[in-house]
Amino acid sequence: MAPFVVSALGSPDFRSNSSSTRHGAGVTAEEIVTVLTQVLIDDPFDANRASAFALLTSWPLVSADDNDAAAAAREWASQLLRRALHLVSSTRAGESESGALIIRWLFRKFVVLQGMRLDTGDGSSDVPGDLGFAAGLLSRIVQCRQAAERNLLDAAQHFPLHGLLTAAQYVVAEIDYQSSDVQTHAVQWQQWLQALAQAAIDICSVVLGVLTSASPEGNIPASFREMETKIDDIIRSAEEMNIGDSVDGADDGDDEDLLGGESGLGGSAGPRQQVILSYCWRAVKEVSGVLAAVATCPPGSDQVSLDSGVAPLLEPALLRQIGELLHTLLTSIRHRGAFSAVHPAFTDVCGRMFRSPAAELNQRVSQWLEQ
């Protein structure tokens, strides 16, 4: 059998009156694209999702010369993006990862390569589509960080961070920093990267107290112990929402759910501790990935020369700050899951700093080793 070649099916046509040619087993290109996106959302196996992502990425773009087809594709992508943004806000790790993968594909395929403008929230219409897309994600992350600053338990219930942070990490990795569009708006991209890194650092400040406790599995921040009435209100609200989800047919038995399964948060301190701890270590895990991407993907001022024509988007001070934070996390976290999640990110950042020609960066790695 000949290998499957996506280009043989041509570009998908999402117009309702489309007369696309059917191929092979009688399916059209847009039908296959829809099925592959569903694999990203529903398939529990990473290998299958990776294959679907690779196929979707290699699919031919919608022709920009056909305005009707481009408009239909944009509407289809916008609907898929709304679903992905809902998924990344899920407390279930599998759903949030699926949403992040969809966002990654939409950003690469439709925003970067196709030049479409897709709305992720509060992105400005005065900036290019890719920058507006990224700004909208950052705005959502900041909102969730503010919720965590107010009340960790409430944030774990209603404002989960891990999916949004994963999506932001993917976006940082997908940006073509050498492209003329990015270089034209280099100052704005640099500001966005700095704001994203700062948001990640602030999130660490919020959750670090839980993970550095001598007994993180049994730790509830003091502020919560003083707010039992408020907590009980949140728990009752969570249980009511769980009942509503059950009526809608949701699978409340997912052991990846931060709410603790079918029984929700319950009334005891144990489930509350588990909810807070799970939220905090997942936040640190994804924060580490975001910071590693910010430190290693964009060109730094220590890497590019003045006559290279490439504007640096990362300053050594921010790179060192990221390294210092990850080092602090590794030396202070007592939760094994969070510790193991930080280690790969710290390794990547150390590699970036060690290869830097700037002495204040590469020598700092040696100092950490000596410590």
Coordinates of C-alpha atoms in Angstrom, one line a residue:
M1 CA 0.0 0.0 0.0
A2 CA 1.3 3.5 -0.9
P3 CA 2.1 5.7 2.1
F4 CA -0.6 8.3 3.1
V5 CA 0.3 11.7 1.8
V6 CA -1.8 14.6 3.1
S7 CA -1.0 16.9 0.2
A8 CA -2.7 14.5 -2.1
L9 CA -6.1 15.5 -0.7
G10 CA -5.5 19.2 -1.2
S11 CA -6.6 22.0 1.1
P12 CA -9.7 21.5 3.2
D13 CA -12.8 23.6 2.3
F14 CA -15.0 24.3 5.2
R15 CA -17.8 26.1 3.3
S16 CA -21.2 24.6 4.0
N17 CA -21.9 24.4 0.2
S18 CA -18.5 22.9 -0.6
S19 CA -18.3 20.4 -3.3
S20 CA -14.9 19.0 -2.3
T21 CA -13.7 15.9 -4.1
R22 CA -13.9 12.7 -2.1
H23 CA -10.9 10.5 -2.1
G24 CA -10.0 7.0 -1.2
A25 CA -12.7 5.7 1.1
G26 CA -15.1 8.5 0.2
V27 CA -14.0 11.2 2.6
T28 CA -13.0 14.8 2.0
A29 CA -10.0 16.7 3.2
E30 CA -12.0 18.7 5.7
E31 CA -13.6 15.6 7.1
I32 CA -10.2 14.1 7.8
V33 CA -9.0 17.3 9.4
T34 CA -12.0 17.4 11.7
V35 CA -11.4 13.7 12.7
L36 CA -7.7 14.4 13.4
T37 CA -8.5 17.4 15.6
Q38 CA -10.9 15.1 17.5
V39 CA -8.0 12.7 18.1
L40 CA -6.1 15.6 19.7
I41 CA -9.0 16.2 22.0
D42 CA -10.2 12.7 22.9
D43 CA -7.4 10.1 22.3
P44 CA -5.7 9.2 25.6
F45 CA -2.5 7.9 23.9
D46 CA 0.3 10.4 23.5
A47 CA 1.6 8.6 20.4
N48 CA -1.7 8.9 18.6
R49 CA -2.0 12.6 19.5
A50 CA 1.5 13.2 18.3
S51 CA 0.8 11.5 15.0
A52 CA -2.4 13.5 14.5
F53 CA -0.6 16.7 15.3
A54 CA 2.1 15.9 12.8
L55 CA -0.5 15.2 10.1
L56 CA -2.4 18.4 10.8
T57 CA 0.7 20.4 10.7
S58 CA 1.7 19.1 7.3
W59 CA -1.7 19.6 5.8
P60 CA -1.8 22.2 2.9
L61 CA -3.0 25.6 3.8
V62 CA -6.3 27.1 2.8
S63 CA -5.8 29.2 -0.4
A64 CA -5.6 32.9 0.4
D65 CA -6.9 33.7 -3.1
D66 CA -10.3 32.3 -2.3
N67 CA -11.9 34.8 0.1
D68 CA -15.0 32.7 0.8
A69 CA -12.9 29.6 1.6
A70 CA -10.6 31.6 3.8
A71 CA -13.5 33.1 5.7
A72 CA -15.1 29.7 6.2
A73 CA -11.7 28.3 7.5
R74 CA -11.4 31.2 9.9
E75 CA -14.9 30.6 11.3
W76 CA -14.1 26.9 11.7
A77 CA -10.8 27.7 13.4
S78 CA -12.5 30.2 15.7
Q79 CA -15.0 27.7 16.8
L80 CA -12.3 25.1 17.5
L81 CA -10.3 27.8 19.4
R82 CA -13.3 28.5 21.7
R83 CA -13.5 24.8 22.5
A84 CA -9.8 24.6 23.1
L85 CA -9.9 27.6 25.5
H86 CA -12.6 25.8 27.4
L87 CA -10.5 22.7 27.6
V88 CA -7.4 24.4 28.9
S89 CA -9.5 25.7 31.8
S90 CA -10.4 22.2 32.8
T91 CA -9.2 20.8 36.1
R92 CA -8.5 17.5 34.4
A93 CA -4.9 17.2 33.2
G94 CA -5.9 15.2 30.1
E95 CA -8.4 17.8 28.9
S96 CA -6.2 20.8 29.6
E97 CA -3.3 19.2 27.6
S98 CA -5.6 18.4 24.7
G99 CA -6.8 22.1 24.7
A100 CA -3.1 23.2 24.8
L101 CA -2.3 21.0 21.8
I102 CA -5.2 22.4 19.8
I103 CA -4.1 26.0 20.6
R104 CA -0.5 25.1 19.5
W105 CA -1.7 23.8 16.2
L106 CA -4.1 26.7 15.6
F107 CA -1.3 29.2 16.4
R108 CA 1.2 27.6 14.1
K109 CA -1.1 26.7 11.2
F110 CA -3.6 29.5 11.0
V111 CA -2.0 32.4 12.9
V112 CA 1.7 32.2 12.0
L113 CA 1.6 30.5 8.6
Q114 CA -1.9 31.5 7.3
G115 CA -1.8 35.1 8.8
M116 CA -5.3 34.7 10.3
R117 CA -6.4 36.7 13.3
L118 CA -8.0 34.5 16.0
D119 CA -9.3 36.0 19.2
T120 CA -8.0 34.4 22.5
G121 CA -9.5 37.1 24.7
D122 CA -8.1 40.5 25.5
G123 CA -5.6 40.8 22.7
S124 CA -5.4 44.2 21.1
S125 CA -6.6 44.6 17.6
D126 CA -3.8 47.2 17.0
V127 CA -1.1 44.6 16.9
P128 CA -0.3 41.7 14.5
G129 CA -2.5 38.6 14.8
D130 CA 0.3 36.4 16.3
L131 CA 1.0 39.1 19.0
G132 CA -2.6 39.6 19.7
F133 CA -3.1 35.8 20.1
A134 CA -0.2 35.6 22.5
A135 CA -1.4 38.7 24.5
G136 CA -4.9 37.2 24.9
L137 CA -3.3 34.0 26.5
L138 CA -1.2 36.1 28.8
S139 CA -4.3 38.0 29.9
R140 CA -6.0 34.8 30.9
I141 CA -3.0 33.6 32.8
V142 CA -2.8 36.9 34.7
Q143 CA -6.5 36.6 35.6
C144 CA -5.9 33.1 37.0
R145 CA -2.8 34.3 38.9
Q146 CA -4.9 37.1 40.5
A147 CA -7.4 34.5 41.6
A148 CA -4.7 32.4 43.2
E149 CA -3.4 35.4 45.1
R150 CA -6.9 35.9 46.5
N151 CA -7.6 32.2 47.5
L152 CA -5.7 29.1 46.4
L153 CA -8.6 26.7 47.0
D154 CA -11.0 28.8 45.0
A155 CA -8.4 29.2 42.2
A156 CA -7.9 25.4 42.1
Q157 CA -11.6 24.9 41.7
H158 CA -12.5 27.7 39.2
F159 CA -9.2 29.1 37.7
P160 CA -6.8 26.2 37.0
L161 CA -3.5 27.4 35.5
H162 CA -1.8 24.3 34.1
G163 CA -3.6 24.2 30.7
L164 CA -3.0 27.9 30.0
L165 CA 0.6 27.7 31.0
T166 CA 1.2 24.7 28.8
A167 CA -0.4 26.6 25.9
A168 CA 1.8 29.6 26.6
Q169 CA 4.8 27.3 26.6
Y170 CA 3.8 26.0 23.1
V171 CA 3.3 29.5 21.8
V172 CA 6.7 30.6 22.9
A173 CA 8.3 27.6 21.2
E174 CA 6.3 28.1 17.9
I175 CA 7.2 31.8 17.4
D176 CA 9.6 32.3 14.5
Y177 CA 11.9 34.9 16.1
Q178 CA 13.9 35.4 13.0
S179 CA 10.9 36.3 10.8
S180 CA 10.5 39.8 9.5
D181 CA 7.1 40.2 11.2
V182 CA 8.5 39.3 14.6
Q183 CA 11.6 41.5 14.1
T184 CA 9.4 44.4 13.0
H185 CA 7.6 44.3 16.4
A186 CA 10.6 43.1 18.4
V187 CA 10.0 45.6 21.2
Q188 CA 6.4 44.4 21.7
W189 CA 7.5 40.8 21.6
Q190 CA 10.2 41.4 24.2
Q191 CA 7.7 43.1 26.4
W192 CA 5.3 40.1 26.1
L193 CA 8.1 37.7 26.9
Q194 CA 9.0 39.7 30.0
A195 CA 5.4 40.0 31.1
L196 CA 4.9 36.2 30.6
A197 CA 8.0 35.4 32.6
Q198 CA 7.0 37.8 35.4
A199 CA 3.5 36.3 35.6
A200 CA 5.2 32.8 35.9
I201 CA 7.5 34.1 38.6
D202 CA 4.6 35.6 40.5
I203 CA 2.7 32.3 40.3
C204 CA 5.7 30.6 41.9
S205 CA 5.6 33.1 44.7
V206 CA 2.0 32.3 45.4
V207 CA 2.3 28.5 45.5
L208 CA 5.8 28.0 46.9
G209 CA 4.8 28.2 50.5
V210 CA 2.7 25.0 50.1
L211 CA 5.5 23.0 48.3
T212 CA 8.3 24.1 50.7
S213 CA 6.4 23.0 53.8
A214 CA 8.0 20.3 55.9
S215 CA 4.9 18.2 55.2
P216 CA 3.5 19.4 51.9
E217 CA 1.0 16.6 51.6
G218 CA -0.6 17.8 54.8
N219 CA -0.2 21.6 54.4
I220 CA -3.0 24.1 54.2
P221 CA -1.8 27.7 54.2
A222 CA -2.5 29.6 57.4
S223 CA -4.9 32.0 55.6
F224 CA -7.2 29.1 54.8
R225 CA -7.2 27.8 58.4
E226 CA -8.5 31.3 59.3
M227 CA -11.2 31.2 56.7
E228 CA -13.1 28.0 57.4
T229 CA -16.4 29.6 56.7
K230 CA -15.3 30.8 53.3
I231 CA -13.9 27.4 52.5
D232 CA -17.1 25.7 53.4
D233 CA -18.9 28.1 51.1
I234 CA -16.5 27.2 48.3
I235 CA -16.9 23.5 48.9
R236 CA -20.7 23.8 48.8
S237 CA -20.4 25.7 45.5
A238 CA -18.1 23.0 44.1
E239 CA -20.5 20.2 45.1
E240 CA -23.4 22.0 43.5
M241 CA -21.3 22.4 40.3
N242 CA -20.4 18.7 40.4
I243 CA -24.0 17.8 40.6
G244 CA -24.7 20.0 37.5
D245 CA -21.8 18.4 35.7
S246 CA -23.2 14.9 36.5
V247 CA -26.6 15.9 35.0
D248 CA -24.8 17.1 31.9
G249 CA -23.1 13.7 31.6
A250 CA -19.6 14.7 32.7
D251 CA -17.3 11.9 33.8
D252 CA -16.7 12.9 37.5
G253 CA -14.8 9.8 38.2
D254 CA -11.6 10.9 36.4
D255 CA -8.8 10.4 38.8
E256 CA -6.9 13.4 37.2
D257 CA -9.6 15.8 38.4
L258 CA -8.4 18.2 41.0
L259 CA -11.8 18.1 42.7
G260 CA -11.1 14.6 44.1
G261 CA -13.3 12.4 42.0
E262 CA -17.0 11.6 42.4
S263 CA -17.3 12.9 45.9
G264 CA -15.9 16.3 45.1
L265 CA -14.1 18.2 47.8
G266 CA -16.1 16.8 50.6
G267 CA -16.2 18.3 54.1
S268 CA -12.9 17.1 55.6
A269 CA -9.5 18.8 55.5
G270 CA -7.9 15.9 53.6
P271 CA -9.5 16.6 50.2
R272 CA -8.8 20.3 50.6
Q273 CA -5.1 19.6 51.2
Q274 CA -5.0 17.3 48.1
V275 CA -6.7 19.9 46.0
I276 CA -4.4 22.7 47.0
L277 CA -1.3 20.5 46.7
S278 CA -2.2 19.2 43.3
Y279 CA -2.9 22.7 42.0
C280 CA 0.4 24.0 43.4
W281 CA 2.6 21.3 42.0
R282 CA 1.0 21.4 38.6
A283 CA 1.4 25.1 38.6
V284 CA 5.1 24.8 39.4
K285 CA 5.5 22.1 36.8
E286 CA 4.1 24.2 34.0
V287 CA 5.7 27.4 35.2
S288 CA 9.1 25.7 34.9
G289 CA 8.3 24.7 31.3
V290 CA 7.3 28.3 30.5
L291 CA 10.4 29.8 32.0
A292 CA 12.6 27.3 30.3
A293 CA 11.0 28.2 26.9
V294 CA 11.4 31.9 27.5
A295 CA 15.1 31.4 28.5
T296 CA 16.0 29.1 25.5
C297 CA 13.8 30.0 22.5
P298 CA 14.2 33.7 21.8
P299 CA 17.5 35.2 20.8
G300 CA 19.3 36.9 23.6
S301 CA 21.4 40.0 23.6
D302 CA 24.4 37.8 24.6
Q303 CA 24.0 35.7 21.5
V304 CA 23.5 38.2 18.6
S305 CA 25.9 40.8 17.3
L306 CA 25.0 44.4 16.6
D307 CA 25.6 43.9 12.8
S308 CA 23.6 40.7 12.6
G309 CA 20.3 42.4 11.8
V310 CA 18.5 40.4 14.5
A311 CA 16.9 42.2 17.4
P312 CA 17.6 40.5 20.7
L313 CA 14.4 39.6 22.7
L314 CA 16.0 38.3 25.9
E315 CA 18.2 40.2 28.3
P316 CA 20.8 38.4 30.4
A317 CA 19.2 39.8 33.6
L318 CA 16.0 38.0 32.9
L319 CA 17.8 34.8 31.9
R320 CA 19.7 34.9 35.2
Q321 CA 16.6 35.6 37.2
I322 CA 14.9 32.6 35.6
G323 CA 17.9 30.4 36.5
E324 CA 18.0 31.7 40.0
L325 CA 14.3 30.9 40.5
L326 CA 14.6 27.4 39.2
H327 CA 17.6 26.8 41.4
T328 CA 15.6 28.1 44.4
L329 CA 12.8 25.7 43.5
L330 CA 15.1 22.7 43.3
T331 CA 16.8 23.5 46.6
S332 CA 13.6 24.3 48.6
I333 CA 10.7 22.2 47.2
R334 CA 9.9 19.2 49.4
H335 CA 7.2 17.7 47.1
R336 CA 8.8 15.0 45.0
G337 CA 6.5 15.4 42.0
A338 CA 7.2 19.1 41.8
F339 CA 10.9 18.6 42.3
S340 CA 11.1 16.1 39.4
A341 CA 9.1 18.5 37.2
V342 CA 11.5 21.4 37.8
H343 CA 14.7 19.4 37.1
P344 CA 14.4 19.2 33.3
A345 CA 13.6 22.9 33.0
F346 CA 16.6 23.8 35.2
T347 CA 18.9 21.5 33.1
D348 CA 17.8 23.4 29.9
V349 CA 18.3 26.8 31.4
C350 CA 21.8 25.8 32.7
G351 CA 22.7 24.6 29.3
R352 CA 21.7 27.9 27.8
M353 CA 23.6 29.9 30.4
F354 CA 26.7 27.7 30.2
R355 CA 26.9 28.2 26.4
S356 CA 26.5 32.0 26.8
P357 CA 29.7 34.1 26.0
A358 CA 28.6 36.3 28.9
A359 CA 30.8 35.5 32.0
E360 CA 28.1 36.5 34.5
L361 CA 25.9 33.7 33.0
N362 CA 28.2 30.8 32.3
Q363 CA 30.1 31.3 35.6
R364 CA 26.9 31.3 37.6
V365 CA 26.3 27.7 36.6
S366 CA 29.7 26.8 38.0
Q367 CA 28.8 28.6 41.2
W368 CA 25.6 26.5 41.5
L369 CA 27.6 23.3 41.1
E370 CA 30.0 24.4 43.8
Q371 CA 27.1 25.1 46.2

